[in-house]
Amino acid sequence: MLSPTSRRQFLGSTLPLIAGARALSAAQRPNIVYMYADDLGYGDVGCYGATRVKTPNLDRLAASGLRFTNAHSSSATCTPSRYSLMTGEYAFRQRGTGVLPGDARLIVEPGRYTLPAMLHQAGYQTGCVGKWHLGLGASGLDWNGDVKPGPLEIGFDYSFIFPATGDRVPCVFVENHRVVGLDPKDPIRVDYEKPIPGAPTYAANPELLRMRSSHGHDNAIVNGIGRIGYMSGGKSARWVDEDMADTLTNKSVAFIERTRTRPFFLYFATHDIHVPRVPHPRFVGKTDMGARGDAIVELDWCVGKMLDTLDRLKLTRDTLFIFSSDNGPVVDDGYRDQAPERLGDHKPAGPLRGGKYSAYDGGTRVPFLVRWPGTVKPGVSNAMVSQVDLLASLAAFTHQTLPATAAPDSFNMMPALLGKSKQGRQHLVEHATALSLIAGDWKVIQPHGGPKRNVPGIETGNDPEPQLFHLADDIGEHNNVAAQYPDKVKDLLAQLEQIQKSGRSRP
C-alpha cells in the first residue's frame, strides 16, 4: 500500500486533473486483469496457428473472448513497450526509455497520470506482479534499504516485482519497498561497470555454470547462469529461476483473493518466455522444442491458474481479462539453450517478418486476447489497436476525464476492445531502431542506417532507403513497393514526421 505521505503527495498532484470526473459504482466496475507475456510471438500460440506447442489455456481464453489479429505493442523491445503502456505516450518521445540496466532509476515520474493511477482514482485496488523494467529509485539506490520510488509511487497499491529482466542483476524480488528475504548481514551490491571483488563471474568461474552464453550474459553468475551486470551479497534473497513462474503466479492469485470484494486491477507481467529459459522441472520435456517450447507451456499454465482462480472465486463474469506480449519473438537471445536447433518448422512470428528488435511487423504485432463473458462476444477482430491505447480506453470506460496533457498518444479504443466496433486506429507508430507508420493498409519504414540483421539473426528493418508495404495483401512485408508509389511514401513519411514533431498524436 502507499504510505500516508506518498498517498498525500500522489493524490495532491493528481486530484485537480480529475475534477468533475465521475467514477462508476462498484457494481458497474468489472475487475481488470492485464497479463503481459515477455517475448511471446504472434505464431507462438495455438489460437494463432502454432501446432508444435500446445497452449490449451490461451486457446480457451481466445475461444471465450475476442482474438485480435492486428494488435501491437508500441515497441519491439520491452522497456519502451512498458513505458508506453503505463503512460499512454510513445516511448520514442522521451530520452532514456530504451532497454534499461537493472540499476536504472525510475523513468516514469512519480505523480504522473498513469494507467494504475487513473484506475486507482476510479476506485480500483491496483496491484503489480512480475517483471518491472522501468527502473527503481533515483541515482545511487541502496538495495538494502527502501527501494523507492517505484510502482507504489506511480499508482499501484501493491507490488511484487523483479527489478529488470531475468538475465539482469539484481536477481531478487522486491515487495512494495523492500527486497524479499534479504539478510542485513549479507548486503546487496550491484555494479554494471566492473566486477565486484569476491563475487563469481563468467570469466573467472566457468566451473559454476550450468548454462553457457551465446552472446553477452557473461558477467555475474547467479544460480549457475551468467547474467548482465555484476552482483554480490543477498544470497538468501536471490530467486531460483525454476520457481519464478510459480512464485509470480501465486502472488497474483493471492492479490485477487484478498481484494476480491472490491474492484481490482492486476498487472501481471510474467518472466516467460524471456531468457534465461529455465522452466520448472514439471514442464521440462513437454515439447520437442527444448527450453523455449517448454517455457511457452509454463506460460500457458500460468494463464490457466489465473482463469481457474477467477472461476473458483466466481469472478469470471465480473472480470475483464486481457492477455498480450511486450514485443515479438526471439529464438537465440544470448544463451545456448538449443532453441534454434530445436525450432524445426515452428514459426514464432507466424506469417510476419522479423521479430523482437525489428521494424517489421514481427517486432510489434503480438497476440492480444480480450475476455469478459456476457459482454465481449467471442470472435476475431482485425481492428488495429495498440497497448498504448489502454490508458485512454480504460479512462473512458471508467468515466475518468483525461487531462489535456496526459496520455498524448493514447486513443479510446474501448468499442473495438469490447467487440462493439470493427473500427480501430487510423494510424499507428511502430518503434524499433527505425520508426514505422501504419496508416490504413499501408506501412512505411523510415530510412535508417545500421546492420540489416542483428546478433540474434533477426532482420532489423534497417535500410538507407524508405520501405513501403501494402499490408492487406502482404502481411509478411515481402514486397517493398516504395519505387512504385513514391507519392504514398512521401505522404506517409510526412505524416510520421509530423507525429514526431508535434509531441502528441491524440487530438
XYZ file of C-alpha atoms in Angstrom:
507
model
C 0.000 0.000 0.000
C 1.089 3.626 -0.451
C 2.471 5.193 2.706
C 0.338 8.059 4.089
C 2.951 10.572 2.916
C 3.228 9.046 -0.554
C -0.552 8.850 -0.876
C -0.975 12.525 0.057
C 1.694 13.526 -2.443
C 0.179 11.337 -5.152
C -3.400 12.456 -4.655
C -2.359 16.076 -4.213
C -0.644 16.040 -7.576
C -3.468 14.364 -9.450
C -6.809 15.337 -7.920
C -7.015 18.595 -9.887
C -6.727 16.550 -13.042
C -9.962 14.681 -12.443
C -12.208 17.433 -11.249
C -15.687 16.732 -12.468
C -14.976 13.094 -13.352
C -17.436 10.543 -12.041
C -16.359 7.039 -11.154
C -18.597 4.102 -11.849
C -20.289 2.492 -8.882
C -18.677 -0.682 -7.574
C -21.466 -2.740 -9.133
C -20.706 -1.295 -12.566
C -16.927 -1.747 -12.483
C -15.526 -5.062 -13.653
C -12.261 -6.271 -12.249
C -9.427 -5.873 -14.765
C -6.581 -8.331 -15.225
C -3.845 -7.445 -17.690
C -1.474 -10.361 -18.224
C 1.706 -9.444 -20.076
C 3.948 -12.159 -21.524
C 7.580 -11.479 -22.414
C 8.922 -12.107 -25.951
C 5.924 -14.235 -26.992
C 5.498 -14.133 -30.752
C 2.410 -13.905 -32.933
C 2.913 -17.519 -34.020
C 3.819 -18.994 -30.608
C 0.236 -19.702 -29.526
C -2.177 -22.366 -30.689
C -5.020 -19.953 -31.383
C -2.661 -18.012 -33.676
C -1.576 -21.084 -35.604
C 1.092 -22.855 -33.543
C 0.930 -26.662 -33.769
C 4.190 -27.920 -32.266
C 3.468 -26.399 -28.869
C 0.109 -26.790 -27.140
C -1.435 -23.814 -25.349
C -4.838 -25.065 -24.165
C -5.406 -22.278 -21.638
C -4.621 -19.464 -24.033
C -6.773 -21.235 -26.601
C -9.722 -21.412 -24.197
C -9.207 -17.747 -23.374
C -9.407 -16.981 -27.092
C -12.414 -19.255 -27.614
C -14.374 -17.438 -24.912
C -13.259 -13.952 -25.917
C -12.021 -11.776 -28.735
C -8.801 -12.595 -30.592
C -7.135 -9.630 -32.277
C -5.100 -10.128 -35.444
C -3.804 -6.556 -35.754
C -2.878 -5.592 -32.195
C 0.507 -4.116 -31.345
C 2.920 -3.413 -28.574
C 4.232 0.096 -29.071
C 7.846 -1.010 -29.366
C 9.846 -4.024 -30.490
C 11.586 -4.226 -27.101
C 10.452 -4.437 -23.506
C 11.192 -1.238 -21.575
C 9.709 1.160 -24.151
C 6.599 -1.006 -24.556
C 6.032 -0.981 -20.795
C 6.659 2.748 -20.617
C 4.015 3.382 -23.287
C 1.560 1.026 -21.599
C 1.866 2.889 -18.294
C 1.917 6.446 -19.650
C -0.042 6.416 -22.900
C 2.949 8.052 -24.580
C 5.123 6.692 -27.368
C 8.484 5.931 -25.769
C 10.469 7.413 -28.657
C 9.393 10.837 -27.402
C 11.435 10.512 -24.211
C 15.164 10.008 -23.827
C 16.242 7.197 -21.519
C 13.366 4.857 -22.345
C 15.457 2.236 -24.125
C 16.179 -1.210 -22.666
C 17.313 -0.411 -19.117
C 20.040 -1.932 -16.966
C 18.965 -3.409 -13.651
C 20.231 -0.415 -11.671
C 18.437 2.280 -13.701
C 16.454 4.984 -11.951
C 12.657 5.096 -12.278
C 11.813 6.548 -15.697
C 8.119 7.276 -15.010
C 7.939 10.415 -12.936
C 6.053 9.949 -9.633
C 2.751 11.792 -9.675
C 2.394 11.439 -13.430
C -1.019 10.442 -14.783
C -0.563 6.729 -15.441
C -2.725 3.693 -16.106
C -2.628 2.442 -12.489
C -3.018 5.963 -11.091
C -6.097 6.537 -13.212
C -7.655 3.228 -12.155
C -6.794 3.912 -8.519
C -8.704 7.182 -8.807
C -11.599 5.283 -10.355
C -11.880 3.188 -7.191
C -9.763 0.161 -8.065
C -7.311 -1.645 -5.831
C -4.241 -1.759 -8.046
C -1.604 -4.484 -7.972
C 1.606 -5.088 -9.915
C 3.252 -8.518 -10.009
C 6.218 -9.683 -12.084
C 8.654 -8.006 -14.432
C 9.045 -4.267 -13.906
C 11.956 -2.984 -16.046
C 11.031 0.680 -15.717
C 13.770 1.496 -13.231
C 13.629 1.971 -9.482
C 14.642 4.757 -7.159
C 16.821 7.682 -8.059
C 20.568 7.716 -8.594
C 22.594 5.713 -6.095
C 19.762 3.417 -4.993
C 20.559 1.324 -1.902
C 19.089 -2.149 -2.436
C 19.409 -2.846 1.289
C 17.000 -0.120 2.368
C 13.786 1.319 0.992
C 13.670 0.654 -2.756
C 11.752 3.677 -3.981
C 10.321 5.440 -5.859
C 8.832 2.564 -7.806
C 5.426 1.061 -8.618
C 3.752 2.435 -5.480
C 4.721 5.965 -6.426
C 3.076 5.812 -9.861
C -0.322 4.475 -8.782
C -0.061 0.869 -7.618
C -1.329 -0.038 -4.139
C 0.731 -3.238 -4.019
C 3.722 -4.571 -5.918
C 5.774 -7.766 -6.004
C 8.306 -7.395 -8.786
C 11.706 -8.296 -10.072
C 13.537 -5.102 -10.987
C 14.520 -5.603 -14.618
C 14.771 -8.908 -16.506
C 15.623 -12.480 -15.622
C 19.020 -12.116 -17.244
C 19.980 -8.919 -15.394
C 21.097 -8.377 -11.812
C 19.954 -7.912 -9.113
C 18.293 -11.352 -9.139
C 15.872 -10.647 -6.295
C 12.213 -9.858 -5.744
C 11.058 -6.532 -4.328
C 7.762 -6.428 -2.438
C 6.488 -2.897 -2.112
C 9.659 -1.083 -0.984
C 11.841 -3.925 0.314
C 13.910 -6.750 -1.137
C 12.230 -10.010 -0.130
C 14.168 -12.312 2.209
C 17.229 -10.092 2.491
C 19.671 -10.826 5.331
C 21.053 -7.468 6.544
C 24.310 -9.234 7.358
C 24.705 -10.048 3.639
C 24.016 -6.735 1.875
C 23.452 -6.498 -1.859
C 25.866 -4.685 -4.082
C 25.200 -4.086 -7.795
C 27.604 -2.769 -10.423
C 27.066 -2.524 -14.182
C 30.586 -1.344 -14.999
C 33.093 -3.635 -13.306
C 33.288 -6.955 -11.417
C 32.815 -6.937 -7.661
C 35.747 -8.460 -5.787
C 34.962 -11.894 -4.397
C 31.793 -12.434 -6.457
C 31.906 -15.242 -9.064
C 31.970 -14.188 -12.708
C 31.551 -15.929 -16.043
C 35.177 -15.444 -16.993
C 36.744 -16.408 -13.675
C 34.453 -19.225 -12.583
C 33.253 -21.236 -15.608
C 33.054 -24.356 -13.432
C 29.970 -22.862 -11.736
C 27.995 -22.550 -14.987
C 25.120 -24.829 -15.942
C 24.123 -22.723 -18.951
C 26.523 -21.149 -21.426
C 26.198 -17.803 -23.154
C 25.914 -17.481 -26.919
C 26.462 -13.715 -26.767
C 26.621 -11.364 -23.805
C 25.315 -12.618 -20.447
C 28.862 -13.133 -19.247
C 29.165 -11.016 -16.090
C 27.910 -12.265 -12.721
C 26.963 -15.911 -12.167
C 23.712 -16.399 -10.252
C 22.128 -19.838 -9.865
C 24.683 -21.253 -12.295
C 23.682 -18.808 -15.048
C 25.624 -15.869 -16.437
C 23.839 -12.509 -16.176
C 24.195 -8.965 -17.409
C 25.809 -6.851 -14.700
C 27.652 -7.766 -11.512
C 26.177 -8.603 -8.118
C 27.364 -9.682 -4.707
C 25.523 -10.435 -1.474
C 21.820 -11.018 -0.983
C 22.249 -14.801 -1.189
C 19.143 -15.554 0.893
C 17.071 -13.192 -1.287
C 18.063 -14.490 -4.714
C 15.385 -16.124 -6.804
C 15.538 -19.669 -8.105
C 14.898 -19.470 -11.834
C 12.899 -22.705 -11.936
C 10.465 -21.329 -9.341
C 9.835 -17.885 -10.830
C 6.599 -18.765 -12.637
C 5.158 -20.409 -9.531
C 6.188 -17.520 -7.285
C 4.728 -14.810 -9.501
C 1.529 -16.713 -10.236
C 0.963 -17.440 -6.551
C 1.441 -13.769 -5.700
C -1.065 -12.821 -8.408
C -3.599 -15.325 -7.098
C -3.104 -14.036 -3.556
C -3.731 -10.451 -4.677
C -7.018 -11.467 -6.294
C -8.079 -13.449 -3.242
C -7.562 -10.608 -0.793
C -9.031 -7.844 -2.990
C -11.946 -9.772 -4.499
C -14.624 -7.932 -2.501
C -13.930 -4.650 -4.316
C -12.927 -3.845 -7.898
C -9.281 -4.594 -8.603
C -6.758 -4.052 -11.365
C -3.977 -6.614 -11.587
C -0.986 -6.087 -13.861
C 0.723 -9.496 -14.048
C 3.909 -9.309 -16.122
C 5.369 -12.782 -16.484
C 9.028 -13.729 -16.886
C 8.237 -16.378 -19.507
C 9.290 -16.725 -22.219
C 12.251 -14.349 -21.814
C 15.780 -15.698 -21.345
C 17.173 -17.412 -19.410
C 14.569 -20.056 -20.158
C 14.681 -22.348 -17.134
C 11.166 -23.764 -16.724
C 10.184 -25.746 -13.653
C 11.086 -29.468 -13.919
C 7.422 -30.411 -14.301
C 7.412 -28.597 -17.676
C 10.753 -29.823 -18.970
C 10.257 -32.090 -21.971
C 6.620 -31.111 -22.519
C 7.548 -30.143 -26.080
C 10.170 -31.309 -28.540
C 11.348 -27.697 -28.918
C 13.578 -27.575 -25.860
C 13.565 -24.854 -23.224
C 11.804 -22.251 -25.351
C 8.888 -24.540 -26.148
C 8.685 -25.757 -22.562
C 8.648 -22.129 -21.334
C 5.619 -21.486 -23.558
C 3.875 -24.416 -21.890
C 4.786 -22.963 -18.477
C 3.383 -19.582 -19.512
C 0.177 -21.269 -20.618
C -0.050 -22.954 -17.210
C 0.193 -19.509 -15.561
C -2.730 -18.324 -17.689
C -4.703 -21.401 -16.667
C -4.073 -20.751 -12.979
C -5.386 -17.214 -13.354
C -8.508 -18.347 -15.215
C -9.124 -21.118 -12.687
C -8.776 -18.651 -9.811
C -11.423 -16.386 -11.295
C -13.692 -19.391 -11.795
C -13.133 -20.628 -8.225
C -13.913 -17.229 -6.738
C -16.907 -16.774 -9.062
C -15.358 -13.659 -10.570
C -15.157 -14.746 -14.210
C -18.198 -12.828 -15.431
C -17.123 -9.803 -13.408
C -13.615 -9.597 -14.836
C -12.234 -8.037 -17.989
C -9.204 -10.216 -18.793
C -6.616 -9.013 -21.319
C -3.589 -11.009 -22.434
C -0.761 -9.809 -24.654
C 3.034 -9.712 -25.127
C 5.513 -6.863 -24.784
C 7.107 -7.425 -28.207
C 7.722 -10.060 -30.833
C 9.738 -13.273 -30.567
C 13.433 -14.045 -30.429
C 14.978 -17.513 -30.568
C 18.642 -17.091 -29.594
C 18.724 -14.136 -27.210
C 22.030 -14.850 -25.541
C 22.049 -18.382 -24.132
C 22.865 -21.768 -25.601
C 19.535 -23.382 -24.759
C 19.107 -25.224 -28.089
C 16.205 -23.012 -29.104
C 17.489 -22.545 -32.686
C 18.473 -26.178 -33.139
C 15.113 -27.495 -31.937
C 12.861 -24.922 -33.563
C 12.048 -27.180 -36.521
C 9.152 -25.877 -38.605
C 7.718 -23.774 -35.780
C 7.403 -20.125 -36.828
C 7.495 -17.895 -33.711
C 6.304 -14.846 -35.648
C 3.783 -16.807 -37.693
C 3.332 -15.176 -41.117
C 5.095 -11.997 -40.036
C 8.574 -10.815 -40.969
C 11.162 -10.018 -38.309
C 10.770 -10.394 -34.556
C 11.953 -8.749 -31.368
C 14.077 -5.641 -32.122
C 12.648 -5.420 -35.677
C 10.861 -2.628 -37.527
C 8.942 -5.266 -39.465
C 5.602 -6.315 -38.007
C 7.092 -9.349 -36.271
C 8.519 -6.851 -33.797
C 5.251 -5.374 -32.547
C 2.253 -7.284 -33.893
C 1.586 -9.619 -30.989
C -1.046 -11.954 -29.547
C -3.842 -9.942 -27.945
C -6.863 -11.582 -26.323
C -9.789 -9.942 -24.524
C -12.389 -11.827 -22.481
C -15.358 -10.571 -20.496
C -18.128 -13.183 -20.514
C -21.561 -11.745 -21.098
C -20.156 -8.511 -22.528
C -17.479 -9.412 -25.073
C -18.850 -11.705 -27.751
C -16.347 -14.422 -28.763
C -14.816 -13.915 -32.167
C -11.932 -12.457 -34.150
C -11.207 -8.779 -34.747
C -8.834 -7.221 -37.263
C -9.233 -3.733 -35.766
C -5.839 -2.084 -35.337
C -5.208 -1.386 -31.651
C -2.133 -0.727 -29.547
C -1.216 -1.254 -25.928
C -0.579 2.478 -25.710
C -4.370 2.836 -26.038
C -5.231 1.101 -22.771
C -4.900 4.256 -20.681
C -7.338 6.346 -22.713
C -9.631 3.369 -23.322
C -9.973 2.357 -19.678
C -10.227 6.001 -18.619
C -13.234 6.464 -20.881
C -14.651 3.142 -19.742
C -14.444 4.128 -16.059
C -15.734 7.671 -16.718
C -12.416 9.351 -15.968
C -11.558 12.575 -17.775
C -8.101 12.552 -19.320
C -6.149 15.729 -18.621
C -5.211 17.501 -21.826
C -1.508 16.902 -21.289
C -1.806 13.242 -20.266
C -1.538 10.150 -22.461
C -0.530 12.090 -25.597
C -0.616 9.062 -27.902
C -3.424 7.020 -26.344
C -6.776 6.697 -28.120
C -10.082 5.450 -26.762
C -10.373 2.068 -28.462
C -12.814 0.620 -25.939
C -15.560 -0.066 -28.518
C -13.081 -2.114 -30.556
C -11.601 -3.812 -27.482
C -15.057 -4.938 -26.386
C -16.004 -6.044 -29.892
C -18.682 -3.371 -30.243
C -16.942 -1.805 -33.235
C -14.762 -3.068 -36.070
C -13.124 0.332 -36.323
C -9.614 0.545 -34.913
C -6.882 3.133 -35.123
C -6.448 5.163 -38.291
C -2.684 5.252 -37.827
C -0.050 3.752 -35.548
C 3.661 4.337 -34.993
C 5.847 1.263 -34.514
C 9.150 1.741 -32.687
C 12.374 -0.197 -33.261
C 15.756 1.110 -34.400
C 13.722 2.748 -37.159
C 10.242 4.215 -36.792
C 7.381 2.990 -38.946
C 3.919 4.315 -39.622
C 0.889 2.169 -40.388
C -1.979 4.110 -41.923
C -4.860 2.027 -43.143
C -3.459 -0.822 -45.234
C -0.131 0.915 -45.836
C 3.090 0.828 -43.842
C 6.204 2.914 -44.345
C 9.540 2.377 -42.578
C 11.771 5.408 -42.219
C 15.241 5.204 -43.766
C 17.709 4.108 -41.121
C 21.347 3.069 -41.123
C 22.787 0.085 -39.348
C 23.000 -3.664 -39.889
C 20.137 -5.424 -41.631
C 20.432 -8.337 -39.207
C 21.272 -8.130 -35.522
C 23.276 -10.522 -33.335
C 20.283 -12.850 -32.723
C 19.918 -13.082 -36.519
C 16.651 -11.133 -36.781
C 16.001 -8.778 -39.689
C 16.073 -5.313 -38.186
C 14.268 -3.456 -40.951
C 17.171 -1.040 -41.257
C 17.628 0.308 -44.772
C 19.084 3.561 -46.096
C 16.009 3.929 -48.313
C 12.354 4.078 -47.213
C 10.354 0.871 -47.425
C 6.645 0.690 -48.272
C 4.342 -2.279 -47.859
C 0.660 -2.879 -48.542
C -0.220 -4.995 -45.516
C -3.670 -6.008 -46.700
C -2.199 -8.319 -49.320
C 1.370 -8.595 -47.988
C 1.215 -9.275 -44.250
C 4.721 -10.712 -44.418
C 6.165 -7.444 -45.810
C 7.965 -9.266 -48.616
C 7.293 -6.769 -51.401
C 8.731 -3.303 -50.967
C 6.646 -1.162 -53.328
C 8.252 2.205 -52.487
C 9.513 2.643 -56.037
C 6.011 2.124 -57.478
C 4.296 4.561 -55.097
C 6.671 7.466 -54.416
C 3.833 9.862 -53.580
C 2.465 7.466 -50.960
C 5.933 7.171 -49.428
C 6.256 10.949 -49.334
C 2.829 11.445 -47.758
C 3.328 8.774 -45.071
C 6.820 9.953 -44.151
C 5.497 13.494 -43.836
C 2.701 12.258 -41.569
C 5.196 10.346 -39.446
C 7.461 13.373 -39.186
C 4.517 15.492 -38.069
C 3.635 12.981 -35.344
C 7.240 13.041 -34.171
C 7.465 16.832 -34.087
C 4.052 17.510 -32.600
C 4.747 15.785 -29.304
C 1.373 14.075 -29.391
C -0.950 12.224 -31.725
C -4.115 12.252 -29.596
C -6.365 15.159 -30.593
